[in-house]
């Protein structure tokens, strides 16, 4: 190679392409995130069901805390009823989601 | 999320400010292309549809109704729209009338079988990993919902544009979230010297959708000309597989329903694993000549029933699809029904695989087996000797077979009375490994306010195949095995102890999530979501311990459910 | 054409040049100007090759840029966006991995009672006082252990036997026996054994020193620094400090024991964090050849635990000492800061670890009654037992353990560029801190990244200014186990 100079032994092996393992190992060590289809929204950060890594660690739990924001802002129109059109009164009975979350209904638009 | 919302709201208002005012409407002659598109609109002949929709939708001189005539979709797609018209646009319609409108639209502005096939996972409520070929389009749509909703639509270009406009109107944030490009436009020209493609994602998606999913297709032209009400009355074999429960074999009798395209059913099947017989009564409708939508009940106490979504083949000989139930339709049977004629039919065995060496009795399920079936009329191929027929009824043969120690490994066709079922049995000598299916499971907390979404896991045994290596194409799938199940922590966050909160896994691999709502025992009053490993441990007869695991995401409920169960009523 | 995006690497600059440390291959490449320009551009945003070449064409000929992109792609410093990389194979070590190093806990007794001791102190995991383990290893167990080591060393010609404790010299008879027996058995099998031990120095009588010299036993002294630091924690049972007892003995050892380099091993605590002062004292005033430092292993609430700011402070001191090391190394002079040297060697070899250390794989600890554990720090703990020297290694337990601890399963580490070298860190540290051996040591991530970056820069400097210095790492054997922490 002309523009890269191998410095350590591993680099020299890659250079010689003798070290198949080093190449196979490739970049991101991270396992491909499991993909969940059917209405899943993995692309927002975080997604509704899963975070960017396919887990729940990056979700904004507990979700009850954030329902108002999602509802009022129409942020998750396919997951949380939207205040704008479909369910303007969705949280009317629920002054504090942390306390009154049992009063929230499932909405069938 | 709080930050997410705050940021997005700020950006939204900025982007609204930055938006150009719409150019003044010019009245000019439509181009040739536009004319062609207008001409492709489908006339609405139904009085009921015209009456129900004409208060808003204009009828032109060729009996085409604005918007409606330039779109085709599945029964679920039309149901979706009718509900939105009721909910948001003030449509008043009686249920009986709505059903008639739905049926007309699904039959006359529907999809051809070739078109519906790719989107069948949407109606069958299957969790599959679907990615639309065009990346821009995939991102624009699936940021909020399944691509299944998209690919079960056919529209003219103008209709695709209006669909995007509808989303922008009803869900303004989608503009920022998915439709418009973030960041400043690029100014430097591309390598070919042409200006950079600064179109918004939606502006790239619309022409792509209009090209890939157009209103007018040869498939629909051919199908709509040929479409007829199928004649399904008669006897059908029933073959089913339900994860965790195993194989089902039986028979469905289809009787005429109240109307020509309706059916009444009686299905009786045996769960091979337990020997239990289940009887279900149901009724169904067939849309567009091939889309079976039904609901069946097990006894009089079953109020919910199971929904049936199946696909009829062109020869009207086979129905395939999924019967399902559950808060998120996660529990289901993969069903195949085949018309019973006068010839014998082989459906399958009571097990997936047979081990070399030893004599055992296997059950072969089918239809029209002759009463005097001899051992010689049953064939498993070389190395498997059929010793005797233990018993034979028209639908079940029990036969004693001996698999030679050195029998060739791999799949075997099984023939009975001259009829072959390909790959009905697998011959193996040992179990090399197990795998947990699905590899990525999902459940949702529930039980207090919202339904639980369960997840059934299965452990499937494998033989490494001829190459002796696992995870290669020649691996032999030996079917499910009984294993010991356990849950292990998936360390994504330190010390969250997800495994103590997310729920329980029973001895049959069925995961039951914990309840919804905050949990005072968890740090920060978090709710019971989390992700864990589901681990299967299997001890082979030789005493080797095999382990396999799958990732399980236990996540939020859905607070809104876009579902169209009424299409089967 | 799809856009190009950055691969996974850690960039660093040394001696005025740009280098990349690629992850997870652990290769180090020096970039020329064109390659640097491309990487810099891609750090701003992903872009297509065409655009990239167009943008940079004022500075470099297009053909050269194309060629450089090709090279960067080949080493995976950059990638084509949207082309998912094959998930790396989760490579498990081969079965029946040979045992390279056996650490023999010849006693769990000690004549000191250092407050922070993981064997004896507040965070111990084995009950050394009331447990059922014998306090001293018997000759019989030592014999069985040596047999076990030679048996499990497989095809390896060389085996390393390290004595540990407790205070190793409290069980001098068994130590002597084990060395003699190992010599004899190894010779019969055509093998060789390398011996080393760790001691607190209190029992280094002249005849002991002679014995160690004659037998070429590598010696590591646990010592914390000058008197005021040593006497803070390294105390006798009655609370008096040990400095005055050991200092003359160590000087005697250093004078007489010339067959192997003698190293010091320092435990850093929140109270004794003056790295430069400790180093200077131990090398210049006492005369150690090498000094290795390790932060104390403890639960976070102990008063001597090093808090976050402490780690920052320690990093600063390590850096300044490492700079000194560099100046020495450029002139081919010896410098005894062994932490740098060890890391440089790993960088040079391009080590990309599936596991943080050899514990449970090539290294195992043996307790006084012959139970085999992950390492000496777990010796005697039933929960971390891998077998016994008599019945051998329980391979199922070992495989289960190796599966559980693989870096591929450490989600927290999956995005970290330092993982080829760190791999989550010490199991014992994790166990003490988090109650779980497989847990990555998240409390010192920043410190590890900071330290690895420092060593990479030094490595880069040496590669430019004195590449011959690095040649010494070519010949050294894969795993040098003379120093056990």
mmCIF file of C-alpha atoms in Angstrom, chain C residues 26-259:
data_model
loop_
_atom_site.group_PDB
_atom_site.id
_atom_site.type_symbol
_atom_site.label_atom_id
_atom_site.label_comp_id
_atom_site.label_asym_id
_atom_site.label_seq_id
_atom_site.Cartn_x
_atom_site.Cartn_y
_atom_site.Cartn_z
ATOM 1 C CA UNK C 26 -6.050 -3.628 16.530
ATOM 2 C CA UNK C 27 -3.886 -2.689 13.555
ATOM 3 C CA UNK C 28 -1.976 0.593 13.624
ATOM 4 C CA UNK C 29 -1.510 2.453 10.359
ATOM 5 C CA UNK C 30 0.222 5.715 9.631
ATOM 6 C CA UNK C 31 -1.658 7.907 7.152
ATOM 7 C CA UNK C 32 -0.150 10.029 4.450
ATOM 8 C CA UNK C 33 -1.624 13.447 3.696
ATOM 9 C CA UNK C 34 -4.168 12.198 1.211
ATOM 10 C CA UNK C 35 -5.406 9.508 3.589
ATOM 11 C CA UNK C 36 -5.600 12.031 6.441
ATOM 12 C CA UNK C 37 -7.563 14.426 4.282
ATOM 13 C CA UNK C 38 -10.041 11.719 3.331
ATOM 14 C CA UNK C 39 -10.539 10.601 6.916
ATOM 15 C CA UNK C 40 -10.946 14.210 8.057
ATOM 16 C CA UNK C 41 -13.520 14.872 5.380
ATOM 17 C CA UNK C 42 -15.498 11.758 6.275
ATOM 18 C CA UNK C 43 -15.506 12.751 9.914
ATOM 19 C CA UNK C 44 -17.675 15.688 8.909
ATOM 20 C CA UNK C 45 -20.211 13.575 7.058
ATOM 21 C CA UNK C 46 -20.595 10.570 4.819
ATOM 22 C CA UNK C 47 -20.224 11.231 1.144
ATOM 23 C CA UNK C 48 -19.871 9.408 -2.144
ATOM 24 C CA UNK C 49 -16.462 8.614 -3.585
ATOM 25 C CA UNK C 50 -17.106 10.869 -6.529
ATOM 26 C CA UNK C 51 -17.998 13.860 -4.388
ATOM 27 C CA UNK C 52 -15.095 13.149 -2.105
ATOM 28 C CA UNK C 53 -12.591 13.043 -4.920
ATOM 29 C CA UNK C 54 -14.092 16.172 -6.428
ATOM 30 C CA UNK C 55 -13.858 18.030 -3.146
ATOM 31 C CA UNK C 56 -10.252 17.107 -2.534
ATOM 32 C CA UNK C 57 -9.069 17.256 -6.128
ATOM 33 C CA UNK C 58 -7.505 20.674 -5.646
ATOM 34 C CA UNK C 59 -5.072 19.185 -3.163
ATOM 35 C CA UNK C 60 -4.394 15.728 -4.559
ATOM 36 C CA UNK C 61 -4.546 14.085 -7.966
ATOM 37 C CA UNK C 62 -7.803 12.190 -8.445
ATOM 38 C CA UNK C 63 -6.083 8.902 -9.197
ATOM 39 C CA UNK C 64 -4.190 9.108 -5.940
ATOM 40 C CA UNK C 65 -7.375 9.809 -4.013
ATOM 41 C CA UNK C 66 -9.108 6.863 -5.628
ATOM 42 C CA UNK C 67 -6.215 4.647 -4.734
ATOM 43 C CA UNK C 68 -6.196 5.888 -1.161
ATOM 44 C CA UNK C 69 -9.921 5.277 -0.788
ATOM 45 C CA UNK C 70 -9.270 1.747 -1.974
ATOM 46 C CA UNK C 71 -6.574 1.221 0.613
ATOM 47 C CA UNK C 72 -8.654 2.679 3.420
ATOM 48 C CA UNK C 73 -11.534 0.432 2.428
ATOM 49 C CA UNK C 74 -9.264 -2.551 2.331
ATOM 50 C CA UNK C 75 -8.095 -2.096 5.895
ATOM 51 C CA UNK C 76 -11.652 -1.172 6.915
ATOM 52 C CA UNK C 77 -10.762 2.270 8.135
ATOM 53 C CA UNK C 78 -13.716 3.384 6.039
ATOM 54 C CA UNK C 79 -16.705 1.476 4.749
ATOM 55 C CA UNK C 80 -19.444 1.743 2.194
ATOM 56 C CA UNK C 81 -22.510 3.092 3.904
ATOM 57 C CA UNK C 82 -25.454 0.775 4.002
ATOM 58 C CA UNK C 83 -23.407 -2.302 3.254
ATOM 59 C CA UNK C 84 -23.749 -4.122 6.511
ATOM 60 C CA UNK C 85 -20.622 -5.795 7.719
ATOM 61 C CA UNK C 86 -20.801 -9.471 8.330
ATOM 62 C CA UNK C 87 -21.237 -9.921 12.038
ATOM 63 C CA UNK C 88 -17.820 -10.895 13.330
ATOM 64 C CA UNK C 89 -17.582 -14.567 14.083
ATOM 65 C CA UNK C 90 -17.795 -15.099 17.813
ATOM 66 C CA UNK C 91 -14.575 -16.975 17.980
ATOM 67 C CA UNK C 92 -14.272 -19.226 20.937
ATOM 68 C CA UNK C 93 -10.877 -20.458 22.002
ATOM 69 C CA UNK C 94 -10.120 -23.992 20.913
ATOM 70 C CA UNK C 95 -11.127 -26.721 23.311
ATOM 71 C CA UNK C 96 -8.500 -27.991 25.722
ATOM 72 C CA UNK C 97 -6.607 -24.739 25.534
ATOM 73 C CA UNK C 98 -3.174 -25.389 27.054
ATOM 74 C CA UNK C 99 -2.437 -24.049 30.496
ATOM 75 C CA UNK C 100 0.443 -21.582 30.307
ATOM 76 C CA UNK C 101 0.542 -20.291 33.829
ATOM 77 C CA UNK C 102 -0.472 -21.848 37.093
ATOM 78 C CA UNK C 103 -0.658 -19.614 40.124
ATOM 79 C CA UNK C 104 -0.234 -21.645 43.268
ATOM 80 C CA UNK C 105 -1.629 -20.217 46.479
ATOM 81 C CA UNK C 106 0.805 -21.965 48.791
ATOM 82 C CA UNK C 107 -0.792 -20.350 51.813
ATOM 83 C CA UNK C 108 -3.598 -17.997 52.580
ATOM 84 C CA UNK C 109 -1.874 -16.837 55.749
ATOM 85 C CA UNK C 110 -0.055 -13.549 55.931
ATOM 86 C CA UNK C 111 2.109 -11.869 58.489
ATOM 87 C CA UNK C 112 0.856 -8.489 57.340
ATOM 88 C CA UNK C 113 -2.742 -7.374 57.406
ATOM 89 C CA UNK C 114 -3.022 -4.811 54.679
ATOM 90 C CA UNK C 115 -6.402 -3.164 54.975
ATOM 91 C CA UNK C 116 -7.228 -3.337 51.268
ATOM 92 C CA UNK C 117 -6.045 -6.923 50.729
ATOM 93 C CA UNK C 118 -8.448 -8.910 48.609
ATOM 94 C CA UNK C 119 -7.231 -12.070 50.232
ATOM 95 C CA UNK C 120 -7.562 -10.867 53.774
ATOM 96 C CA UNK C 121 -9.093 -7.432 53.847
ATOM 97 C CA UNK C 122 -12.542 -5.972 53.862
ATOM 98 C CA UNK C 123 -13.584 -7.171 50.393
ATOM 99 C CA UNK C 124 -12.252 -10.712 50.508
ATOM 100 C CA UNK C 125 -14.339 -13.359 48.802
ATOM 101 C CA UNK C 126 -12.822 -16.405 50.440
ATOM 102 C CA UNK C 127 -13.130 -16.770 54.160
ATOM 103 C CA UNK C 128 -9.483 -17.282 54.981
ATOM 104 C CA UNK C 129 -10.005 -17.211 58.730
ATOM 105 C CA UNK C 130 -12.923 -19.526 59.349
ATOM 106 C CA UNK C 131 -13.231 -21.283 56.026
ATOM 107 C CA UNK C 132 -12.669 -24.991 55.530
ATOM 108 C CA UNK C 133 -9.636 -24.379 53.350
ATOM 109 C CA UNK C 134 -6.354 -25.417 54.916
ATOM 110 C CA UNK C 135 -4.134 -22.492 55.789
ATOM 111 C CA UNK C 136 -1.102 -24.012 54.159
ATOM 112 C CA UNK C 137 -0.763 -26.099 51.060
ATOM 113 C CA UNK C 138 0.619 -29.579 51.712
ATOM 114 C CA UNK C 139 3.477 -31.209 49.826
ATOM 115 C CA UNK C 140 0.997 -33.711 48.471
ATOM 116 C CA UNK C 141 -1.232 -30.972 46.998
ATOM 117 C CA UNK C 142 1.804 -29.171 45.601
ATOM 118 C CA UNK C 143 2.897 -32.400 43.932
ATOM 119 C CA UNK C 144 -0.575 -32.947 42.460
ATOM 120 C CA UNK C 145 -0.682 -29.352 41.327
ATOM 121 C CA UNK C 146 2.606 -29.615 39.487
ATOM 122 C CA UNK C 147 1.420 -32.820 37.811
ATOM 123 C CA UNK C 148 -1.781 -31.058 36.865
ATOM 124 C CA UNK C 149 0.098 -28.089 35.406
ATOM 125 C CA UNK C 150 2.401 -30.236 33.291
ATOM 126 C CA UNK C 151 -0.505 -32.405 32.160
ATOM 127 C CA UNK C 152 -2.617 -29.412 31.155
ATOM 128 C CA UNK C 153 0.226 -27.557 29.481
ATOM 129 C CA UNK C 154 -0.399 -29.696 26.425
ATOM 130 C CA UNK C 155 2.032 -29.195 23.597
ATOM 131 C CA UNK C 156 3.692 -26.207 25.250
ATOM 132 C CA UNK C 157 7.321 -26.767 26.118
ATOM 133 C CA UNK C 158 7.364 -24.004 28.688
ATOM 134 C CA UNK C 159 5.140 -23.771 31.753
ATOM 135 C CA UNK C 160 5.046 -20.900 34.210
ATOM 136 C CA UNK C 161 4.589 -21.624 37.863
ATOM 137 C CA UNK C 162 3.891 -18.607 40.025
ATOM 138 C CA UNK C 163 3.657 -18.753 43.787
ATOM 139 C CA UNK C 164 1.145 -16.604 45.486
ATOM 140 C CA UNK C 165 -0.493 -16.212 48.843
ATOM 141 C CA UNK C 166 -1.009 -15.041 51.543
ATOM 142 C CA UNK C 167 2.645 -14.472 52.073
ATOM 143 C CA UNK C 168 4.367 -17.074 49.931
ATOM 144 C CA UNK C 169 7.505 -17.289 52.038
ATOM 145 C CA UNK C 170 5.491 -18.432 55.067
ATOM 146 C CA UNK C 171 5.300 -21.792 53.336
ATOM 147 C CA UNK C 172 8.915 -21.992 52.247
ATOM 148 C CA UNK C 173 9.214 -25.778 52.664
ATOM 149 C CA UNK C 174 6.418 -26.485 50.183
ATOM 150 C CA UNK C 175 7.732 -23.788 47.882
ATOM 151 C CA UNK C 176 11.143 -25.477 47.857
ATOM 152 C CA UNK C 177 9.546 -28.858 47.377
ATOM 153 C CA UNK C 178 7.351 -27.664 44.497
ATOM 154 C CA UNK C 179 10.299 -26.133 42.634
ATOM 155 C CA UNK C 180 12.415 -29.245 42.996
ATOM 156 C CA UNK C 181 9.586 -31.552 42.058
ATOM 157 C CA UNK C 182 8.556 -29.425 39.053
ATOM 158 C CA UNK C 183 12.152 -29.365 37.807
ATOM 159 C CA UNK C 184 12.398 -33.120 38.027
ATOM 160 C CA UNK C 185 9.036 -33.878 36.404
ATOM 161 C CA UNK C 186 9.475 -31.314 33.651
ATOM 162 C CA UNK C 187 12.905 -32.650 32.779
ATOM 163 C CA UNK C 188 11.421 -36.150 32.513
ATOM 164 C CA UNK C 189 8.820 -34.826 30.093
ATOM 165 C CA UNK C 190 11.209 -32.705 28.059
ATOM 166 C CA UNK C 191 9.656 -29.497 29.321
ATOM 167 C CA UNK C 192 10.839 -26.448 31.164
ATOM 168 C CA UNK C 193 9.308 -24.562 34.038
ATOM 169 C CA UNK C 194 9.780 -20.893 34.767
ATOM 170 C CA UNK C 195 9.270 -19.887 38.423
ATOM 171 C CA UNK C 196 8.238 -16.650 39.996
ATOM 172 C CA UNK C 197 6.700 -15.470 43.217
ATOM 173 C CA UNK C 198 5.183 -12.454 44.845
ATOM 174 C CA UNK C 199 6.145 -11.523 48.391
ATOM 175 C CA UNK C 200 5.729 -8.691 50.834
ATOM 176 C CA UNK C 201 9.476 -8.823 51.523
ATOM 177 C CA UNK C 202 9.295 -9.260 55.275
ATOM 178 C CA UNK C 203 10.798 -12.742 55.257
ATOM 179 C CA UNK C 204 13.649 -12.240 52.795
ATOM 180 C CA UNK C 205 16.447 -13.700 54.867
ATOM 181 C CA UNK C 206 19.858 -14.096 53.198
ATOM 182 C CA UNK C 207 19.449 -17.872 52.759
ATOM 183 C CA UNK C 208 16.058 -17.321 51.158
ATOM 184 C CA UNK C 209 17.547 -14.807 48.762
ATOM 185 C CA UNK C 210 20.271 -17.272 47.844
ATOM 186 C CA UNK C 211 17.714 -19.954 47.223
ATOM 187 C CA UNK C 212 15.710 -17.657 44.923
ATOM 188 C CA UNK C 213 18.844 -16.626 43.069
ATOM 189 C CA UNK C 214 20.076 -20.156 42.554
ATOM 190 C CA UNK C 215 16.709 -21.255 41.260
ATOM 191 C CA UNK C 216 16.261 -18.232 39.020
ATOM 192 C CA UNK C 217 12.944 -17.450 40.656
ATOM 193 C CA UNK C 218 11.513 -14.175 39.432
ATOM 194 C CA UNK C 219 10.543 -11.978 42.359
ATOM 195 C CA UNK C 220 7.891 -9.325 42.577
ATOM 196 C CA UNK C 221 7.692 -7.281 45.751
ATOM 197 C CA UNK C 222 4.397 -5.818 46.835
ATOM 198 C CA UNK C 223 5.314 -2.391 48.079
ATOM 199 C CA UNK C 224 3.461 0.883 48.009
ATOM 200 C CA UNK C 225 6.266 3.436 48.014
ATOM 201 C CA UNK C 226 8.216 5.473 50.526
ATOM 202 C CA UNK C 227 7.680 4.942 54.234
ATOM 203 C CA UNK C 228 4.754 7.293 54.720
ATOM 204 C CA UNK C 229 2.794 5.558 51.963
ATOM 205 C CA UNK C 230 3.867 1.988 52.637
ATOM 206 C CA UNK C 231 2.921 2.291 56.277
ATOM 207 C CA UNK C 232 -0.595 3.578 55.614
ATOM 208 C CA UNK C 233 -2.025 0.212 54.648
ATOM 209 C CA UNK C 234 0.777 -2.331 54.593
ATOM 210 C CA UNK C 235 0.854 -2.986 58.298
ATOM 211 C CA UNK C 236 1.506 -5.852 60.693
ATOM 212 C CA UNK C 237 -1.324 -7.285 62.729
ATOM 213 C CA UNK C 238 -0.543 -4.914 65.561
ATOM 214 C CA UNK C 239 -0.849 -1.944 63.231
ATOM 215 C CA UNK C 240 2.819 -1.007 62.946
ATOM 216 C CA UNK C 241 4.107 -0.185 59.487
ATOM 217 C CA UNK C 242 6.279 -2.589 57.548
ATOM 218 C CA UNK C 243 8.566 -0.189 55.683
ATOM 219 C CA UNK C 244 11.439 -0.255 58.115
ATOM 220 C CA UNK C 245 11.428 -4.053 58.162
ATOM 221 C CA UNK C 246 11.384 -4.584 54.410
ATOM 222 C CA UNK C 247 13.528 -1.738 53.051
ATOM 223 C CA UNK C 248 16.894 -3.224 54.097
ATOM 224 C CA UNK C 249 15.787 -6.708 53.068
ATOM 225 C CA UNK C 250 14.818 -5.523 49.616
ATOM 226 C CA UNK C 251 18.104 -3.737 49.182
ATOM 227 C CA UNK C 252 19.837 -6.959 50.108
ATOM 228 C CA UNK C 253 17.718 -8.881 47.605
ATOM 229 C CA UNK C 254 18.456 -6.421 44.832
ATOM 230 C CA UNK C 255 22.153 -6.653 45.600
ATOM 231 C CA UNK C 256 22.371 -10.446 45.670
ATOM 232 C CA UNK C 257 19.681 -11.644 43.275
ATOM 233 C CA UNK C 258 21.155 -10.941 39.876
ATOM 234 C CA UNK C 259 19.700 -13.783 37.839
#
